[in-house]
C-alpha cells in the first residue's frame, strides 16, 4: 500500500508539472519578455550615481546560456504563469525569461529578470526564493537527486538583474550570465 501511495504522489506531481509546462508552452510565452530579434541588445546608461551601467537583453543572455551550456528541452512561462503561480508582478519587470525543464521530473530552471527599478529588486529576489522553496518542496520526497540540485541553488542579483539557476551545471550557466552582465 505504501508503494502505491508513493507512486500515486509521483504520478500526481508529474501530471501537475506537465500541465503547467503545457500551459506555459500553449500560451506562447510572449508576456513581458524581451524581444526575440536575436540582435545584441546592449545599452550603456547612466545610473543615479552618474556612473555608466550596462543593460543587456535577458533574452540575449538566455540565448547565450543555451549556446554555451547544455540544457534539457525548456518551456518559458508568461505573465499569467509567473503571476498566478509565484506571485511575481509583471509590472515590476522590464523584461524576463522564466524557463523550466519540459520534463517534469527535472528541476532545471533558468530564470533571469530585469527589474524596472531598484525598489523592485528586493521583491523579485524574495519571489525567486519562493520559486526555489516551492521547487524544493516538489522534489524533496519524490526525486532526491533533483532536490539536491535545488538545495544547492541560490538567487543572485547584479544591479537591476535578478536570477536563479537550478541545474546540475548551474556554475557554468551562472558564469555565462555573470559575464554577460559585466
PDB file of C-alpha atoms in Angstrom:
ATOM      1  CA  UNK A   1       0.000   0.000   0.000  1.00  0.00           C
ATOM      2  CA  UNK A   2       2.838   2.392   0.862  1.00  0.00           C
ATOM      3  CA  UNK A   3       4.489   1.796  -2.519  1.00  0.00           C
ATOM      4  CA  UNK A   4       1.173   2.535  -4.248  1.00  0.00           C
ATOM      5  CA  UNK A   5       0.825   5.847  -2.337  1.00  0.00           C
ATOM      6  CA  UNK A   6       4.344   6.881  -3.307  1.00  0.00           C
ATOM      7  CA  UNK A   7       3.614   6.008  -6.946  1.00  0.00           C
ATOM      8  CA  UNK A   8       0.330   7.911  -6.769  1.00  0.00           C
ATOM      9  CA  UNK A   9       2.013  11.017  -5.352  1.00  0.00           C
ATOM     10  CA  UNK A  10       4.681  10.867  -8.047  1.00  0.00           C
ATOM     11  CA  UNK A  11       2.044  10.464 -10.757  1.00  0.00           C
ATOM     12  CA  UNK A  12       0.035  13.411  -9.420  1.00  0.00           C
ATOM     13  CA  UNK A  13       3.129  15.617  -9.174  1.00  0.00           C
ATOM     14  CA  UNK A  14       4.181  14.664 -12.693  1.00  0.00           C
ATOM     15  CA  UNK A  15       0.692  15.402 -14.026  1.00  0.00           C
ATOM     16  CA  UNK A  16       0.617  18.817 -12.335  1.00  0.00           C
ATOM     17  CA  UNK A  17       4.062  19.813 -13.585  1.00  0.00           C
ATOM     18  CA  UNK A  18       3.267  18.544 -17.088  1.00  0.00           C
ATOM     19  CA  UNK A  19       0.050  20.567 -17.070  1.00  0.00           C
ATOM     20  CA  UNK A  20       1.932  23.699 -16.032  1.00  0.00           C
ATOM     21  CA  UNK A  21       4.538  23.080 -18.740  1.00  0.00           C
ATOM     22  CA  UNK A  22       1.898  22.562 -21.397  1.00  0.00           C
ATOM     23  CA  UNK A  23       0.011  25.652 -20.223  1.00  0.00           C
ATOM     24  CA  UNK A  24       3.173  27.742 -20.451  1.00  0.00           C
ATOM     25  CA  UNK A  25       4.030  26.346 -23.877  1.00  0.00           C
ATOM     26  CA  UNK A  26       0.482  26.861 -25.146  1.00  0.00           C
ATOM     27  CA  UNK A  27       0.442  30.484 -24.062  1.00  0.00           C
ATOM     28  CA  UNK A  28       3.382  31.162 -26.356  1.00  0.00           C
ATOM     29  CA  UNK A  29       5.391  32.772 -23.595  1.00  0.00           C
ATOM     30  CA  UNK A  30       5.041  36.272 -25.053  1.00  0.00           C
ATOM     31  CA  UNK A  31       4.222  38.064 -21.815  1.00  0.00           C
ATOM     32  CA  UNK A  32       6.602  40.743 -20.644  1.00  0.00           C
ATOM     33  CA  UNK A  33       9.675  39.118 -22.032  1.00  0.00           C
ATOM     34  CA  UNK A  34      12.332  40.812 -24.061  1.00  0.00           C
ATOM     35  CA  UNK A  35      12.189  40.695 -27.811  1.00  0.00           C
ATOM     36  CA  UNK A  36      13.345  37.643 -29.765  1.00  0.00           C
ATOM     37  CA  UNK A  37      15.019  39.538 -32.584  1.00  0.00           C
ATOM     38  CA  UNK A  38      18.375  37.914 -31.875  1.00  0.00           C
ATOM     39  CA  UNK A  39      20.120  41.269 -32.197  1.00  0.00           C
ATOM     40  CA  UNK A  40      22.536  42.149 -29.452  1.00  0.00           C
ATOM     41  CA  UNK A  41      20.591  44.457 -27.185  1.00  0.00           C
ATOM     42  CA  UNK A  42      23.278  46.032 -25.011  1.00  0.00           C
ATOM     43  CA  UNK A  43      22.908  49.657 -23.986  1.00  0.00           C
ATOM     44  CA  UNK A  44      25.073  51.861 -21.809  1.00  0.00           C
ATOM     45  CA  UNK A  45      23.044  54.072 -19.473  1.00  0.00           C
ATOM     46  CA  UNK A  46      23.887  56.346 -16.612  1.00  0.00           C
ATOM     47  CA  UNK A  47      22.713  55.309 -13.145  1.00  0.00           C
ATOM     48  CA  UNK A  48      21.728  57.610 -10.274  1.00  0.00           C
ATOM     49  CA  UNK A  49      25.383  57.936  -9.185  1.00  0.00           C
ATOM     50  CA  UNK A  50      26.419  59.263 -12.589  1.00  0.00           C
ATOM     51  CA  UNK A  51      28.257  56.031 -13.452  1.00  0.00           C
ATOM     52  CA  UNK A  52      27.529  54.146 -16.640  1.00  0.00           C
ATOM     53  CA  UNK A  53      25.703  50.844 -16.226  1.00  0.00           C
ATOM     54  CA  UNK A  54      25.472  48.104 -18.817  1.00  0.00           C
ATOM     55  CA  UNK A  55      21.986  46.999 -19.828  1.00  0.00           C
ATOM     56  CA  UNK A  56      21.693  43.643 -21.532  1.00  0.00           C
ATOM     57  CA  UNK A  57      18.668  41.912 -23.013  1.00  0.00           C
ATOM     58  CA  UNK A  58      17.641  38.997 -20.798  1.00  0.00           C
ATOM     59  CA  UNK A  59      16.601  37.128 -23.942  1.00  0.00           C
ATOM     60  CA  UNK A  60      20.129  37.563 -25.341  1.00  0.00           C
ATOM     61  CA  UNK A  61      21.614  36.304 -22.072  1.00  0.00           C
ATOM     62  CA  UNK A  62      19.351  33.248 -22.137  1.00  0.00           C
ATOM     63  CA  UNK A  63      20.265  32.633 -25.771  1.00  0.00           C
ATOM     64  CA  UNK A  64      23.962  32.729 -24.786  1.00  0.00           C
ATOM     65  CA  UNK A  65      23.276  30.247 -21.997  1.00  0.00           C
ATOM     66  CA  UNK A  66      21.656  27.873 -24.483  1.00  0.00           C
ATOM     67  CA  UNK A  67      24.575  28.212 -26.888  1.00  0.00           C
ATOM     68  CA  UNK A  68      27.267  27.811 -24.216  1.00  0.00           C
ATOM     69  CA  UNK A  69      25.834  25.138 -21.948  1.00  0.00           C
ATOM     70  CA  UNK A  70      23.717  22.026 -22.137  1.00  0.00           C
ATOM     71  CA  UNK A  71      20.067  22.400 -21.152  1.00  0.00           C
ATOM     72  CA  UNK A  72      17.187  19.951 -21.442  1.00  0.00           C
ATOM     73  CA  UNK A  73      14.181  20.930 -23.543  1.00  0.00           C
ATOM     74  CA  UNK A  74      12.814  24.034 -21.821  1.00  0.00           C
ATOM     75  CA  UNK A  75       9.467  25.865 -21.779  1.00  0.00           C
ATOM     76  CA  UNK A  76       9.044  29.529 -20.942  1.00  0.00           C
ATOM     77  CA  UNK A  77       6.395  30.945 -18.635  1.00  0.00           C
ATOM     78  CA  UNK A  78       4.450  34.082 -19.458  1.00  0.00           C
ATOM     79  CA  UNK A  79       2.956  36.931 -17.367  1.00  0.00           C
ATOM     80  CA  UNK A  80      -0.035  34.868 -16.245  1.00  0.00           C
ATOM     81  CA  UNK A  81       2.160  31.931 -15.239  1.00  0.00           C
ATOM     82  CA  UNK A  82       4.625  33.922 -13.122  1.00  0.00           C
ATOM     83  CA  UNK A  83       1.840  35.954 -11.563  1.00  0.00           C
ATOM     84  CA  UNK A  84      -0.563  33.095 -10.785  1.00  0.00           C
ATOM     85  CA  UNK A  85       1.969  30.503  -9.619  1.00  0.00           C
ATOM     86  CA  UNK A  86       4.650  32.614  -7.988  1.00  0.00           C
ATOM     87  CA  UNK A  87       3.055  35.990  -7.233  1.00  0.00           C
ATOM     88  CA  UNK A  88       5.542  37.878  -9.380  1.00  0.00           C
ATOM     89  CA  UNK A  89       4.040  41.163 -10.563  1.00  0.00           C
ATOM     90  CA  UNK A  90       4.965  41.647 -14.242  1.00  0.00           C
ATOM     91  CA  UNK A  91       4.518  45.403 -13.716  1.00  0.00           C
ATOM     92  CA  UNK A  92       7.783  45.339 -11.707  1.00  0.00           C
ATOM     93  CA  UNK A  93       9.683  43.824 -14.628  1.00  0.00           C
ATOM     94  CA  UNK A  94      11.355  45.466 -17.566  1.00  0.00           C
ATOM     95  CA  UNK A  95      11.903  42.024 -19.145  1.00  0.00           C
ATOM     96  CA  UNK A  96      12.385  38.411 -18.133  1.00  0.00           C
ATOM     97  CA  UNK A  97      12.952  34.802 -19.096  1.00  0.00           C
ATOM     98  CA  UNK A  98      11.326  32.196 -16.868  1.00  0.00           C
ATOM     99  CA  UNK A  99      12.340  28.843 -18.355  1.00  0.00           C
ATOM    100  CA  UNK A 100      11.824  25.424 -16.784  1.00  0.00           C
ATOM    101  CA  UNK A 101      12.562  21.916 -17.975  1.00  0.00           C
ATOM    102  CA  UNK A 102       9.777  20.477 -20.079  1.00  0.00           C
ATOM    103  CA  UNK A 103      10.357  17.134 -18.321  1.00  0.00           C
ATOM    104  CA  UNK A 104       8.510  17.429 -15.003  1.00  0.00           C
ATOM    105  CA  UNK A 105      10.974  15.066 -13.326  1.00  0.00           C
ATOM    106  CA  UNK A 106      13.800  17.585 -13.782  1.00  0.00           C
ATOM    107  CA  UNK A 107      14.207  20.592 -11.508  1.00  0.00           C
ATOM    108  CA  UNK A 108      16.162  22.542 -14.141  1.00  0.00           C
ATOM    109  CA  UNK A 109      15.141  26.188 -14.309  1.00  0.00           C
ATOM    110  CA  UNK A 110      16.816  29.308 -15.643  1.00  0.00           C
ATOM    111  CA  UNK A 111      15.127  32.497 -14.509  1.00  0.00           C
ATOM    112  CA  UNK A 112      16.565  35.881 -15.430  1.00  0.00           C
ATOM    113  CA  UNK A 113      14.619  39.018 -14.593  1.00  0.00           C
ATOM    114  CA  UNK A 114      15.356  42.689 -15.060  1.00  0.00           C
ATOM    115  CA  UNK A 115      13.528  44.934 -12.618  1.00  0.00           C
ATOM    116  CA  UNK A 116      12.051  48.239 -13.732  1.00  0.00           C
ATOM    117  CA  UNK A 117      13.526  49.950 -10.687  1.00  0.00           C
ATOM    118  CA  UNK A 118      15.898  49.387  -7.794  1.00  0.00           C
ATOM    119  CA  UNK A 119      12.859  49.322  -5.487  1.00  0.00           C
ATOM    120  CA  UNK A 120      11.550  46.189  -7.240  1.00  0.00           C
ATOM    121  CA  UNK A 121      14.789  44.182  -6.897  1.00  0.00           C
ATOM    122  CA  UNK A 122      14.172  43.072  -3.295  1.00  0.00           C
ATOM    123  CA  UNK A 123      10.626  41.925  -4.117  1.00  0.00           C
ATOM    124  CA  UNK A 124      11.891  39.943  -7.114  1.00  0.00           C
ATOM    125  CA  UNK A 125      14.651  38.390  -5.019  1.00  0.00           C
ATOM    126  CA  UNK A 126      12.049  37.290  -2.450  1.00  0.00           C
ATOM    127  CA  UNK A 127       9.805  35.918  -5.212  1.00  0.00           C
ATOM    128  CA  UNK A 128      12.636  33.859  -6.707  1.00  0.00           C
ATOM    129  CA  UNK A 129      13.429  32.481  -3.253  1.00  0.00           C
ATOM    130  CA  UNK A 130       9.775  31.398  -3.136  1.00  0.00           C
ATOM    131  CA  UNK A 131      10.219  29.708  -6.521  1.00  0.00           C
ATOM    132  CA  UNK A 132      13.233  27.853  -5.142  1.00  0.00           C
ATOM    133  CA  UNK A 133      11.371  26.817  -1.981  1.00  0.00           C
ATOM    134  CA  UNK A 134       8.374  25.546  -3.957  1.00  0.00           C
ATOM    135  CA  UNK A 135      10.601  23.619  -6.354  1.00  0.00           C
ATOM    136  CA  UNK A 136      12.445  22.070  -3.392  1.00  0.00           C
ATOM    137  CA  UNK A 137       9.157  21.045  -1.790  1.00  0.00           C
ATOM    138  CA  UNK A 138       8.018  19.421  -5.053  1.00  0.00           C
ATOM    139  CA  UNK A 139      11.195  17.382  -5.395  1.00  0.00           C
ATOM    140  CA  UNK A 140      12.118  16.584  -1.791  1.00  0.00           C
ATOM    141  CA  UNK A 141      10.090  13.433  -1.225  1.00  0.00           C
ATOM    142  CA  UNK A 142       9.883  12.280  -4.817  1.00  0.00           C
ATOM    143  CA  UNK A 143      13.182  12.797  -6.598  1.00  0.00           C
ATOM    144  CA  UNK A 144      16.007  13.236  -4.044  1.00  0.00           C
ATOM    145  CA  UNK A 145      18.696  13.819  -6.700  1.00  0.00           C
ATOM    146  CA  UNK A 146      16.724  16.734  -8.126  1.00  0.00           C
ATOM    147  CA  UNK A 147      16.043  18.063  -4.628  1.00  0.00           C
ATOM    148  CA  UNK A 148      19.801  18.229  -4.016  1.00  0.00           C
ATOM    149  CA  UNK A 149      20.206  20.309  -7.182  1.00  0.00           C
ATOM    150  CA  UNK A 150      17.509  22.739  -5.978  1.00  0.00           C
ATOM    151  CA  UNK A 151      19.031  22.907  -2.488  1.00  0.00           C
ATOM    152  CA  UNK A 152      22.396  23.904  -3.997  1.00  0.00           C
ATOM    153  CA  UNK A 153      20.899  26.830  -5.960  1.00  0.00           C
ATOM    154  CA  UNK A 154      20.813  30.469  -4.895  1.00  0.00           C
ATOM    155  CA  UNK A 155      19.156  33.681  -6.043  1.00  0.00           C
ATOM    156  CA  UNK A 156      21.694  36.232  -7.278  1.00  0.00           C
ATOM    157  CA  UNK A 157      21.475  39.918  -8.145  1.00  0.00           C
ATOM    158  CA  UNK A 158      23.540  42.202 -10.340  1.00  0.00           C
ATOM    159  CA  UNK A 159      22.194  45.755 -10.432  1.00  0.00           C
ATOM    160  CA  UNK A 160      18.608  45.533 -11.708  1.00  0.00           C
ATOM    161  CA  UNK A 161      19.061  41.901 -12.774  1.00  0.00           C
ATOM    162  CA  UNK A 162      17.871  39.092 -10.505  1.00  0.00           C
ATOM    163  CA  UNK A 163      18.423  35.470 -11.485  1.00  0.00           C
ATOM    164  CA  UNK A 164      18.038  31.920 -10.268  1.00  0.00           C
ATOM    165  CA  UNK A 165      19.669  28.916 -11.899  1.00  0.00           C
ATOM    166  CA  UNK A 166      18.635  25.433 -10.836  1.00  0.00           C
ATOM    167  CA  UNK A 167      20.670  22.903 -12.801  1.00  0.00           C
ATOM    168  CA  UNK A 168      23.382  20.275 -12.499  1.00  0.00           C
ATOM    169  CA  UNK A 169      25.692  22.646 -14.388  1.00  0.00           C
ATOM    170  CA  UNK A 170      24.499  25.768 -12.519  1.00  0.00           C
ATOM    171  CA  UNK A 171      28.036  27.102 -12.099  1.00  0.00           C
ATOM    172  CA  UNK A 172      28.612  27.108 -15.861  1.00  0.00           C
ATOM    173  CA  UNK A 173      25.252  28.779 -16.532  1.00  0.00           C
ATOM    174  CA  UNK A 174      25.796  31.390 -13.816  1.00  0.00           C
ATOM    175  CA  UNK A 175      29.235  32.159 -15.289  1.00  0.00           C
ATOM    176  CA  UNK A 176      27.628  32.911 -18.675  1.00  0.00           C
ATOM    177  CA  UNK A 177      25.023  35.157 -17.034  1.00  0.00           C
ATOM    178  CA  UNK A 178      27.573  36.949 -14.877  1.00  0.00           C
ATOM    179  CA  UNK A 179      29.894  37.538 -17.847  1.00  0.00           C
ATOM    180  CA  UNK A 180      27.023  38.997 -19.873  1.00  0.00           C
ATOM    181  CA  UNK A 181      26.210  41.420 -17.063  1.00  0.00           C
ATOM    182  CA  UNK A 182      29.789  42.651 -16.592  1.00  0.00           C
TER     183      UNK A 182
END
